[in-house]
Coordinates of C-alpha atoms and ligand atoms in Angstrom, one line a residue:
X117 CA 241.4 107.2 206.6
X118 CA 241.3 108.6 203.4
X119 CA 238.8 107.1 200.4
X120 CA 237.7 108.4 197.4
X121 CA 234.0 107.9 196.5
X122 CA 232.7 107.9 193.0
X123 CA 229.5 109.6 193.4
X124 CA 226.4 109.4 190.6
X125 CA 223.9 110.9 191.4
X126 CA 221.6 110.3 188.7
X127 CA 218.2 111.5 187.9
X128 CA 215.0 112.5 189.5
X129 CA 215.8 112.5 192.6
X130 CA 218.6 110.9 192.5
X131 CA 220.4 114.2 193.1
X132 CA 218.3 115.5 196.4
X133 CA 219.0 112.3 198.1
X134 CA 222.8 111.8 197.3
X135 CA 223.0 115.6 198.4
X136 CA 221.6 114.3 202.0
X137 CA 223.9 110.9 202.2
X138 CA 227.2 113.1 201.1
X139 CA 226.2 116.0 204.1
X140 CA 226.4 112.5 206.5
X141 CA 229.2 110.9 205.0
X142 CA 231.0 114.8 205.7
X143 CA 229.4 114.4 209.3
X144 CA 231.3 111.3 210.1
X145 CA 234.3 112.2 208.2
X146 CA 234.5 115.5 210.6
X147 CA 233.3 113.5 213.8
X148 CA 236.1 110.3 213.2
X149 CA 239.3 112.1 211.5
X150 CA 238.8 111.0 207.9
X151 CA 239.0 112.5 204.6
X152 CA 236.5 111.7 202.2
X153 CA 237.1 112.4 198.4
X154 CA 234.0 112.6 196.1
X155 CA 234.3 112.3 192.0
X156 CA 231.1 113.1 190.6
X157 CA 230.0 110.2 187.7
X158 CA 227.6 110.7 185.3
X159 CA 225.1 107.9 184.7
X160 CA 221.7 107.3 183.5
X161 CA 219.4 110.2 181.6
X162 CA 221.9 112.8 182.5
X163 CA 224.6 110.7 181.1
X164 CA 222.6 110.6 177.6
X165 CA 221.9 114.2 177.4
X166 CA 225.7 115.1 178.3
X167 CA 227.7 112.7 176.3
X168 CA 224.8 110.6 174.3
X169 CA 225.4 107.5 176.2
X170 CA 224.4 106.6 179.8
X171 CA 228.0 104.8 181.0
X172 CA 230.8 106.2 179.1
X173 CA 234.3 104.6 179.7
X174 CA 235.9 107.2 181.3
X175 CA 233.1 107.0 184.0
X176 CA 233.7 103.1 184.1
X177 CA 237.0 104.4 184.9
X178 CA 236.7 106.3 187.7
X179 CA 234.3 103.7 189.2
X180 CA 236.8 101.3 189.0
X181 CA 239.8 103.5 190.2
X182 CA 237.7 104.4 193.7
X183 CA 236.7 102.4 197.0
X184 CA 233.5 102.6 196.8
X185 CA 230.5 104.0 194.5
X186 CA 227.6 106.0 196.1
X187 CA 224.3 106.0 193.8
X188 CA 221.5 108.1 193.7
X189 CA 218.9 106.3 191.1
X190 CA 218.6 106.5 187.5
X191 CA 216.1 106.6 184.4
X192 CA 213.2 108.8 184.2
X193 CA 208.7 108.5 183.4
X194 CA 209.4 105.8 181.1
X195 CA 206.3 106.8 179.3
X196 CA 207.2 110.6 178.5
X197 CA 210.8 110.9 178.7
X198 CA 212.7 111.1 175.6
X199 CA 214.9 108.3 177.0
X200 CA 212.7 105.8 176.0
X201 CA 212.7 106.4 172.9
X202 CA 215.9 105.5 172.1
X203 CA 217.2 101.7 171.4
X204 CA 217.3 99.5 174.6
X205 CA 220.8 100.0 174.6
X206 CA 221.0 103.1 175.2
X207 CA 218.8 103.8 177.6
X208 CA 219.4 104.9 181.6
X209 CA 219.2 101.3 182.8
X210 CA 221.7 100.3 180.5
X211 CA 224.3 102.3 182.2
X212 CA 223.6 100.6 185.2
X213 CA 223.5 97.2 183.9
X214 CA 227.1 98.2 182.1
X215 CA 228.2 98.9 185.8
X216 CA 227.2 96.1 187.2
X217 CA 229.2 94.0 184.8
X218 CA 232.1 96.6 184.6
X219 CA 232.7 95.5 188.3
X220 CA 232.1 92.2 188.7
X221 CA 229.6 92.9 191.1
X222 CA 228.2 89.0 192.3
X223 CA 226.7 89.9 195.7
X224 CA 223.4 91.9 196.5
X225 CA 223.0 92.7 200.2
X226 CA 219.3 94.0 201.1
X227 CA 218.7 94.3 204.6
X228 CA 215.3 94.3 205.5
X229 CA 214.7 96.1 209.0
X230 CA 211.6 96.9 210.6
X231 CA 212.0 100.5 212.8
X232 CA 210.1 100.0 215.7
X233 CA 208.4 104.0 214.9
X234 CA 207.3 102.6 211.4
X235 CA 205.3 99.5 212.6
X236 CA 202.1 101.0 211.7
X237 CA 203.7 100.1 207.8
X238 CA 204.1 96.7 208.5
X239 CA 201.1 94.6 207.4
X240 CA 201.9 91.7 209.7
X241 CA 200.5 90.9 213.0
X242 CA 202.0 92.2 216.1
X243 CA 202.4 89.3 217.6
X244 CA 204.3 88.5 214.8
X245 CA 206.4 91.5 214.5
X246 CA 207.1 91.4 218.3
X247 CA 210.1 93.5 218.8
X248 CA 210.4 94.1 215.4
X249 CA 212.9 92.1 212.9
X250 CA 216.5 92.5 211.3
X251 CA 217.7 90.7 208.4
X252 CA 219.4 91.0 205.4
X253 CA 219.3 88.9 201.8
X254 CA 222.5 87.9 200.4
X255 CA 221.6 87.4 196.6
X256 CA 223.8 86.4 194.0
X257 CA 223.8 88.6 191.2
X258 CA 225.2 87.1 187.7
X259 CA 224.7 83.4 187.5
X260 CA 221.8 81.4 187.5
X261 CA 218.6 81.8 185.5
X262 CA 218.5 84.9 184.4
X263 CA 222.0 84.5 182.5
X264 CA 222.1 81.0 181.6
X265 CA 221.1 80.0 178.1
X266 CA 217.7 80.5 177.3
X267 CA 215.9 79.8 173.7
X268 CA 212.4 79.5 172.3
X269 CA 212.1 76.7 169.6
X270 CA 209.0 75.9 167.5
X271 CA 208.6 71.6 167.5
X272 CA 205.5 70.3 165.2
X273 CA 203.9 73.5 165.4
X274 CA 203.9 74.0 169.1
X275 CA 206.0 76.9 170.7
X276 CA 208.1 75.6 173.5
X277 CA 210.6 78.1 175.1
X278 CA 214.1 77.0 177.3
X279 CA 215.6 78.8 180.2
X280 CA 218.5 77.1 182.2
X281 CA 220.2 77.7 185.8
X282 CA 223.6 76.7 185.9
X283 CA 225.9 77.6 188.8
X284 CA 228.9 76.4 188.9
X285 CA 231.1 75.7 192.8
X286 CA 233.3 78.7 192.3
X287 CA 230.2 81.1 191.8
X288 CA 228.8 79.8 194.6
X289 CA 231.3 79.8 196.9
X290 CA 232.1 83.2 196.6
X291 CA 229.0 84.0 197.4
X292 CA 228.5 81.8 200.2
X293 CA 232.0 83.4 201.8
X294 CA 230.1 86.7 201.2
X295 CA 227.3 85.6 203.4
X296 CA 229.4 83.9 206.3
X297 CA 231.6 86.9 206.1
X298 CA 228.2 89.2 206.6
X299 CA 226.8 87.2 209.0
X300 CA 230.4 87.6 211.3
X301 CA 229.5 90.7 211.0
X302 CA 225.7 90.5 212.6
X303 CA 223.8 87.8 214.1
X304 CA 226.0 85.3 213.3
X305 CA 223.3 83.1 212.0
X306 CA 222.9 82.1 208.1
X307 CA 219.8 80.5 206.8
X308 CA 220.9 79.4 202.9
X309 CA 217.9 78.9 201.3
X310 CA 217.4 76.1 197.6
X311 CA 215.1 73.9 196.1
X312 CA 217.8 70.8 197.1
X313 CA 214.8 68.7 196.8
X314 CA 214.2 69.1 192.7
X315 CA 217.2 71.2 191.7
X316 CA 220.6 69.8 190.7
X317 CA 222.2 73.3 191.1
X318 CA 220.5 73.7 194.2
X319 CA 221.9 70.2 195.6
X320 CA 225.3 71.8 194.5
X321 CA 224.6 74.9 196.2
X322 CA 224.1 72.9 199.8
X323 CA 227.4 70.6 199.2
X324 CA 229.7 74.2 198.8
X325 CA 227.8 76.1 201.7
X326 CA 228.8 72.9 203.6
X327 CA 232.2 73.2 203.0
X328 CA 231.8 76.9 203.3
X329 CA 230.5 76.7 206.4
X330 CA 233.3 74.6 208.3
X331 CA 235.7 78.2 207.9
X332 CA 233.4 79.8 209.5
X333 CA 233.1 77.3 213.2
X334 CA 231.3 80.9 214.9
X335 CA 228.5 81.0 212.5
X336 CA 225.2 78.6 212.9
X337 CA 223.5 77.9 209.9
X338 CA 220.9 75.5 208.4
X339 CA 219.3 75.3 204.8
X340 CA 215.6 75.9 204.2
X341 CA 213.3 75.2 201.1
X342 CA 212.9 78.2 199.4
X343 CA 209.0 77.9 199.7
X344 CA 209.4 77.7 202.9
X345 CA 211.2 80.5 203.2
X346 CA 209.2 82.1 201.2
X347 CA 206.7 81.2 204.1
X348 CA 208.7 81.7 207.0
X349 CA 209.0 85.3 206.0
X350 CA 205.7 86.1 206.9
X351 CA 204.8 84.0 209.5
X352 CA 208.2 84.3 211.7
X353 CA 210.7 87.0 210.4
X354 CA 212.3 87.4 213.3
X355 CA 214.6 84.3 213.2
X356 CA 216.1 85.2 210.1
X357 CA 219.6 87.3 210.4
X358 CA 221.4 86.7 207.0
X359 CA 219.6 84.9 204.2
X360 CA 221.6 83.2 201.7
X361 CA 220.6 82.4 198.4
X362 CA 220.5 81.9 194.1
X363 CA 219.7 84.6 191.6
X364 CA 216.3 84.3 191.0
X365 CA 214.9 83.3 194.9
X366 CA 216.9 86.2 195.8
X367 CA 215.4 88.1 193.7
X368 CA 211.3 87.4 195.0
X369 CA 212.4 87.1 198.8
X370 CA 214.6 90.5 199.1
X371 CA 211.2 92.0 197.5
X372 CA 208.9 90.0 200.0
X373 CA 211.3 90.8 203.1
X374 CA 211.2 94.3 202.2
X375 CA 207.6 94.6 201.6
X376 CA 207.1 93.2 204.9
X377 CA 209.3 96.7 206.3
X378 CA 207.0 99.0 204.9
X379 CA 208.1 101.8 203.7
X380 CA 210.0 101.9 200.4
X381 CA 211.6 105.2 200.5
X382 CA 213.6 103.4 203.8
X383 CA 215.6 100.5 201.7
X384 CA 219.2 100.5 201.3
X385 CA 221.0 98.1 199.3
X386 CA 225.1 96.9 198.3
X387 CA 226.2 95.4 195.5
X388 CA 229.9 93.7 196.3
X389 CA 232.5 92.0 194.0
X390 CA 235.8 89.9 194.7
X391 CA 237.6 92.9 196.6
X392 CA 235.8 95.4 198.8
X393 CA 234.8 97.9 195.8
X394 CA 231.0 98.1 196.2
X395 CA 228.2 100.0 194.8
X396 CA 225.7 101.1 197.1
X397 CA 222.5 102.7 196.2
X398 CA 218.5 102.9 197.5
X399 CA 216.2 100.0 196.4
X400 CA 213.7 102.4 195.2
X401 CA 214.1 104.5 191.7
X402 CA 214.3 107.6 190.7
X403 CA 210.9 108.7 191.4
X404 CA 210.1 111.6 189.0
X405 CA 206.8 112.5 190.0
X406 CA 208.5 114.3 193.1
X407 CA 211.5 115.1 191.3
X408 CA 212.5 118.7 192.8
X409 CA 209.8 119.0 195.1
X410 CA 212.5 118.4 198.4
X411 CA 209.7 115.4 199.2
X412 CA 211.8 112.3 198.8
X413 CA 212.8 110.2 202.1
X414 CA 216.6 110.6 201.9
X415 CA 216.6 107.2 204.5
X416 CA 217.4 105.0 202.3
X417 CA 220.4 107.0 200.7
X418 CA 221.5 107.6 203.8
X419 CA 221.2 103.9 205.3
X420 CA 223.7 103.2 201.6
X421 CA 226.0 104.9 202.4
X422 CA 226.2 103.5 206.3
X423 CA 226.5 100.2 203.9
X424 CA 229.7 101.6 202.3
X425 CA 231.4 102.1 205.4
X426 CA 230.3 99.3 207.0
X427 CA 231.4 96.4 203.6
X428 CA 234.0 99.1 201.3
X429 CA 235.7 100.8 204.0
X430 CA 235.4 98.3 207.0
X431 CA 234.9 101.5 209.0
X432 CA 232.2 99.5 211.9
X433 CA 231.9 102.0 214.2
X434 CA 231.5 104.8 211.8
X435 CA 228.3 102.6 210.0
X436 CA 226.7 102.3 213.6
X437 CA 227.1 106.2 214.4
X438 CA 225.0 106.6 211.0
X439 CA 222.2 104.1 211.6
X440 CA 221.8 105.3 215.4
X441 CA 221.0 108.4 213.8
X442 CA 218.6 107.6 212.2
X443 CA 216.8 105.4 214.7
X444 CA 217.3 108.3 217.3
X445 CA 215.7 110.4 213.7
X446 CA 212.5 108.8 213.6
X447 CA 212.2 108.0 217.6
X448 CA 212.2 112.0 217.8
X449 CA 209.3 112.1 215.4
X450 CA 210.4 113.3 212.1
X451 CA 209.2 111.8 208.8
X452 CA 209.0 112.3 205.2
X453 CA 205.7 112.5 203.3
X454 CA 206.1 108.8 202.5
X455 CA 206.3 107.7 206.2
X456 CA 204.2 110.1 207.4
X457 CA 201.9 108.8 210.2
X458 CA 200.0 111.7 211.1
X459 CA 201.4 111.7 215.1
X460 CA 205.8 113.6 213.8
X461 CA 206.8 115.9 212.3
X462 CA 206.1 116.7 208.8
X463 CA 209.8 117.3 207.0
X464 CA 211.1 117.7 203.7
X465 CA 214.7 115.8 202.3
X466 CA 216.5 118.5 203.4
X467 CA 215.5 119.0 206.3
X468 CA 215.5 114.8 207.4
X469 CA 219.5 114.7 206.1
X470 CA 219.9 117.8 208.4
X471 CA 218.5 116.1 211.7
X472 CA 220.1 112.9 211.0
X473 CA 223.6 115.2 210.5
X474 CA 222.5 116.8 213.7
X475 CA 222.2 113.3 215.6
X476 CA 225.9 112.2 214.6
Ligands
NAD109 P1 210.2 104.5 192.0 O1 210.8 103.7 193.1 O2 211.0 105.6 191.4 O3 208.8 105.2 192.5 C1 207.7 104.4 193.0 C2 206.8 105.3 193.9 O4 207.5 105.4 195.2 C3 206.6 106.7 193.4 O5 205.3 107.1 193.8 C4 207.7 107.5 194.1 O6 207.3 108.9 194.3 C5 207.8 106.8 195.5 N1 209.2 106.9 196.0 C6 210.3 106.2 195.5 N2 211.3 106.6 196.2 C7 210.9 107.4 197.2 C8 211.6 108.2 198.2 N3 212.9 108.1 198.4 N4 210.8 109.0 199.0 C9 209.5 109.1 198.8 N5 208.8 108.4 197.8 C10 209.5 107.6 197.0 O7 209.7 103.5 190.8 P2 209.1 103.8 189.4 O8 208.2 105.0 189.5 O9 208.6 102.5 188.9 O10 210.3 104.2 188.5 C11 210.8 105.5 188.2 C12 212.1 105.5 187.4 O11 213.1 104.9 188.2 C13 212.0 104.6 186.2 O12 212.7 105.3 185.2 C14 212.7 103.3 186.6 O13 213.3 102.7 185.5 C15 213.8 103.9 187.5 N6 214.3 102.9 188.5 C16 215.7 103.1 188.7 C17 216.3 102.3 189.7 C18 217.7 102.5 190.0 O14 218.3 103.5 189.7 N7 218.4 101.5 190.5 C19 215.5 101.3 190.3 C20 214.2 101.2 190.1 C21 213.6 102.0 189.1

């Protein structure tokens, strides 16, 4: 196959962990016949300081025009760096809010995966854990409460302030599709999570994931209260294989289910829109108090862009050689200072992207 990849690699270390994911992405290119193509994209900080913006057009461009976008992280220490001086607008996150929009992107996959070597991370029981736990949360992106209208008004004297969730059925069945469509992929198994028993929206939400659900005769499914969820989490992750949800509840249980795995500098994440462009980044930022110190855990880069073959390039088997890697990685004892356990072996980002490479 041949894809090109916009790559933006960002700030901090943004640019030490994309270097690790592109030395994989070569690995499997070399090991399955295909030709990768990477455009570089600025964005973010580095983005300001070369062209006074952080998203020009022309980047927007090149986004648009490849199969898939590969991100490093953005922004810098909000309290020192010059960046946050400047008007909201033109500040790192900016450019990847503008991105975001720029593609349309609706869906937010976070898997949330415990490693069986990184249990010690997990603060749950281990009766609980068990064998350890694989899901992922299916969040939509651009509707709901955080873009609805929102408004504070004064009425005799007393503040009162408005927010409002609207979906409507087409923004939720594409996301629901998104989340059958994942779930063909894994476990087969979706949990869509509401509030059906207060929420309007939410009672729309179950009516389309029913209807969803009858295209889909392979896939069990149920719908949960998202308190309960929120509960479940904790208590029993291990029957979870694709959560389906709203903006907002997405938003608290991806950070929950991810908490619950430990270690952040392990998090990968996709954000998808109507075709099979994606962006695909960590979950973590751009850490800049280890900037340049060849410290960062290059994981979760590297677990993104296992993501982007997997959802962009529909390239399965490719996706599996990269996350056996990194299982076989950490079962042979190396770890970053971030997962470090005391018992492996001590390695920089470097030298983790090289033993994964080596493990391809
Ligand atoms: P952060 O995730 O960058 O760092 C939090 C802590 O985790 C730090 O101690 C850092 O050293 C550590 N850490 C993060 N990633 C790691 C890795 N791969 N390996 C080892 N340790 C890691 O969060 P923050 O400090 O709140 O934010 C720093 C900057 O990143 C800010 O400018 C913020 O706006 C930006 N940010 C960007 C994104 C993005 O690009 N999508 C997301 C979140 C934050």
């Amino acid at each position: 196959m041949n894809a090109q990849i916009a790559v933006i690699k960002g700030d901090g270390i943004g640019p030490e962990i994309v270097t690790e994911a592109l030395k994989i992405l070569d690995k499997v290119s070399e090991k399955f016949g295909h030709h990768f193509e990477y455009v570089p994209v600025l964005m973010g900080g580095c983005s300001i300081d070369a062209t006074g913006v952080p998203l020009t057009d022309e980047a927007i461009e090149t986004c648009k025009k490849s199969d898939a976008v590969l991100l490093g992280a953005i922004g810098g220490d909000t309290t020192t760096s010059p960046w946050y001086k400047l008007d909201p607008s033109l500040r790192p996150e900016a450019g990847l809010l503008k991105l975001r929009k720029a593609l349309g992107l609706f869906a937010n996959i976070r898997p949330a995966y415990l490693y069986k070597e990184l249990k010690a991370a997990c603060p749950l029981k281990d009766e609980i854990i068990g064998d350890g736990f694989d899901m992922v949360i299916m969040r939509e992106l651009t509707g709901g409460l955080y873009f609805g209208d929102r408004k504070t008004v004064q009425e005799n004297g007393v503040l009162k302030a408005y927010d409002s969730l609207t979906y409507d059925e087409n923004e939720i069945r594409r996301i629901a599709v998104k989340g059958f469509e994942t779930a063909m992929k894994r476990k087969k198994h979706v949990t869509s999570v509401d509030k059906a028993n207060v929420l309007d929206s939410s009672r729309l939400w179950r009516k389309v994931v029913d209807e969803v659900a009858k295209d889909y005769p392979e896939v069990t499914y149920e719908h949960m209260l998202v308190d309960n969820c929120a509960m479940q989490l904790v208590k029993d992750p291990r029957q979870f294989d694709v959560i389906l949800t709203e903006n907002m509840f997405g938003d608290i249980l991806s950070d929950e289910a991810s908490e619950v795995t430990g270690s952040i500098g392990m998090l990968s994440s996709a954000s998808l829109c109507e075709t099979s462009l994606g962006l695909y980044e960590p979950s973590h930022g751009s850490a800049p108090d280890i900037a340049g110190t060849d410290q960062a855990n290059p994981l979760a880069t590297i677990l993104s862009a296992a993501m982007l073959l997997r959802y962009s390039l529909n390239l399965d088997a490719e996706a599996d050689a990269v996350e056996a890697a990194v299982q076989k990685t950490l079962e042979d004892g190396y770890r970053t200072v971030d997962i470090q356990d005391g018992k492996g072996k001590l390695v920089g980002c470097k030298a983790m992207g090289d033993a994964v490479a080596e493990r391809i």
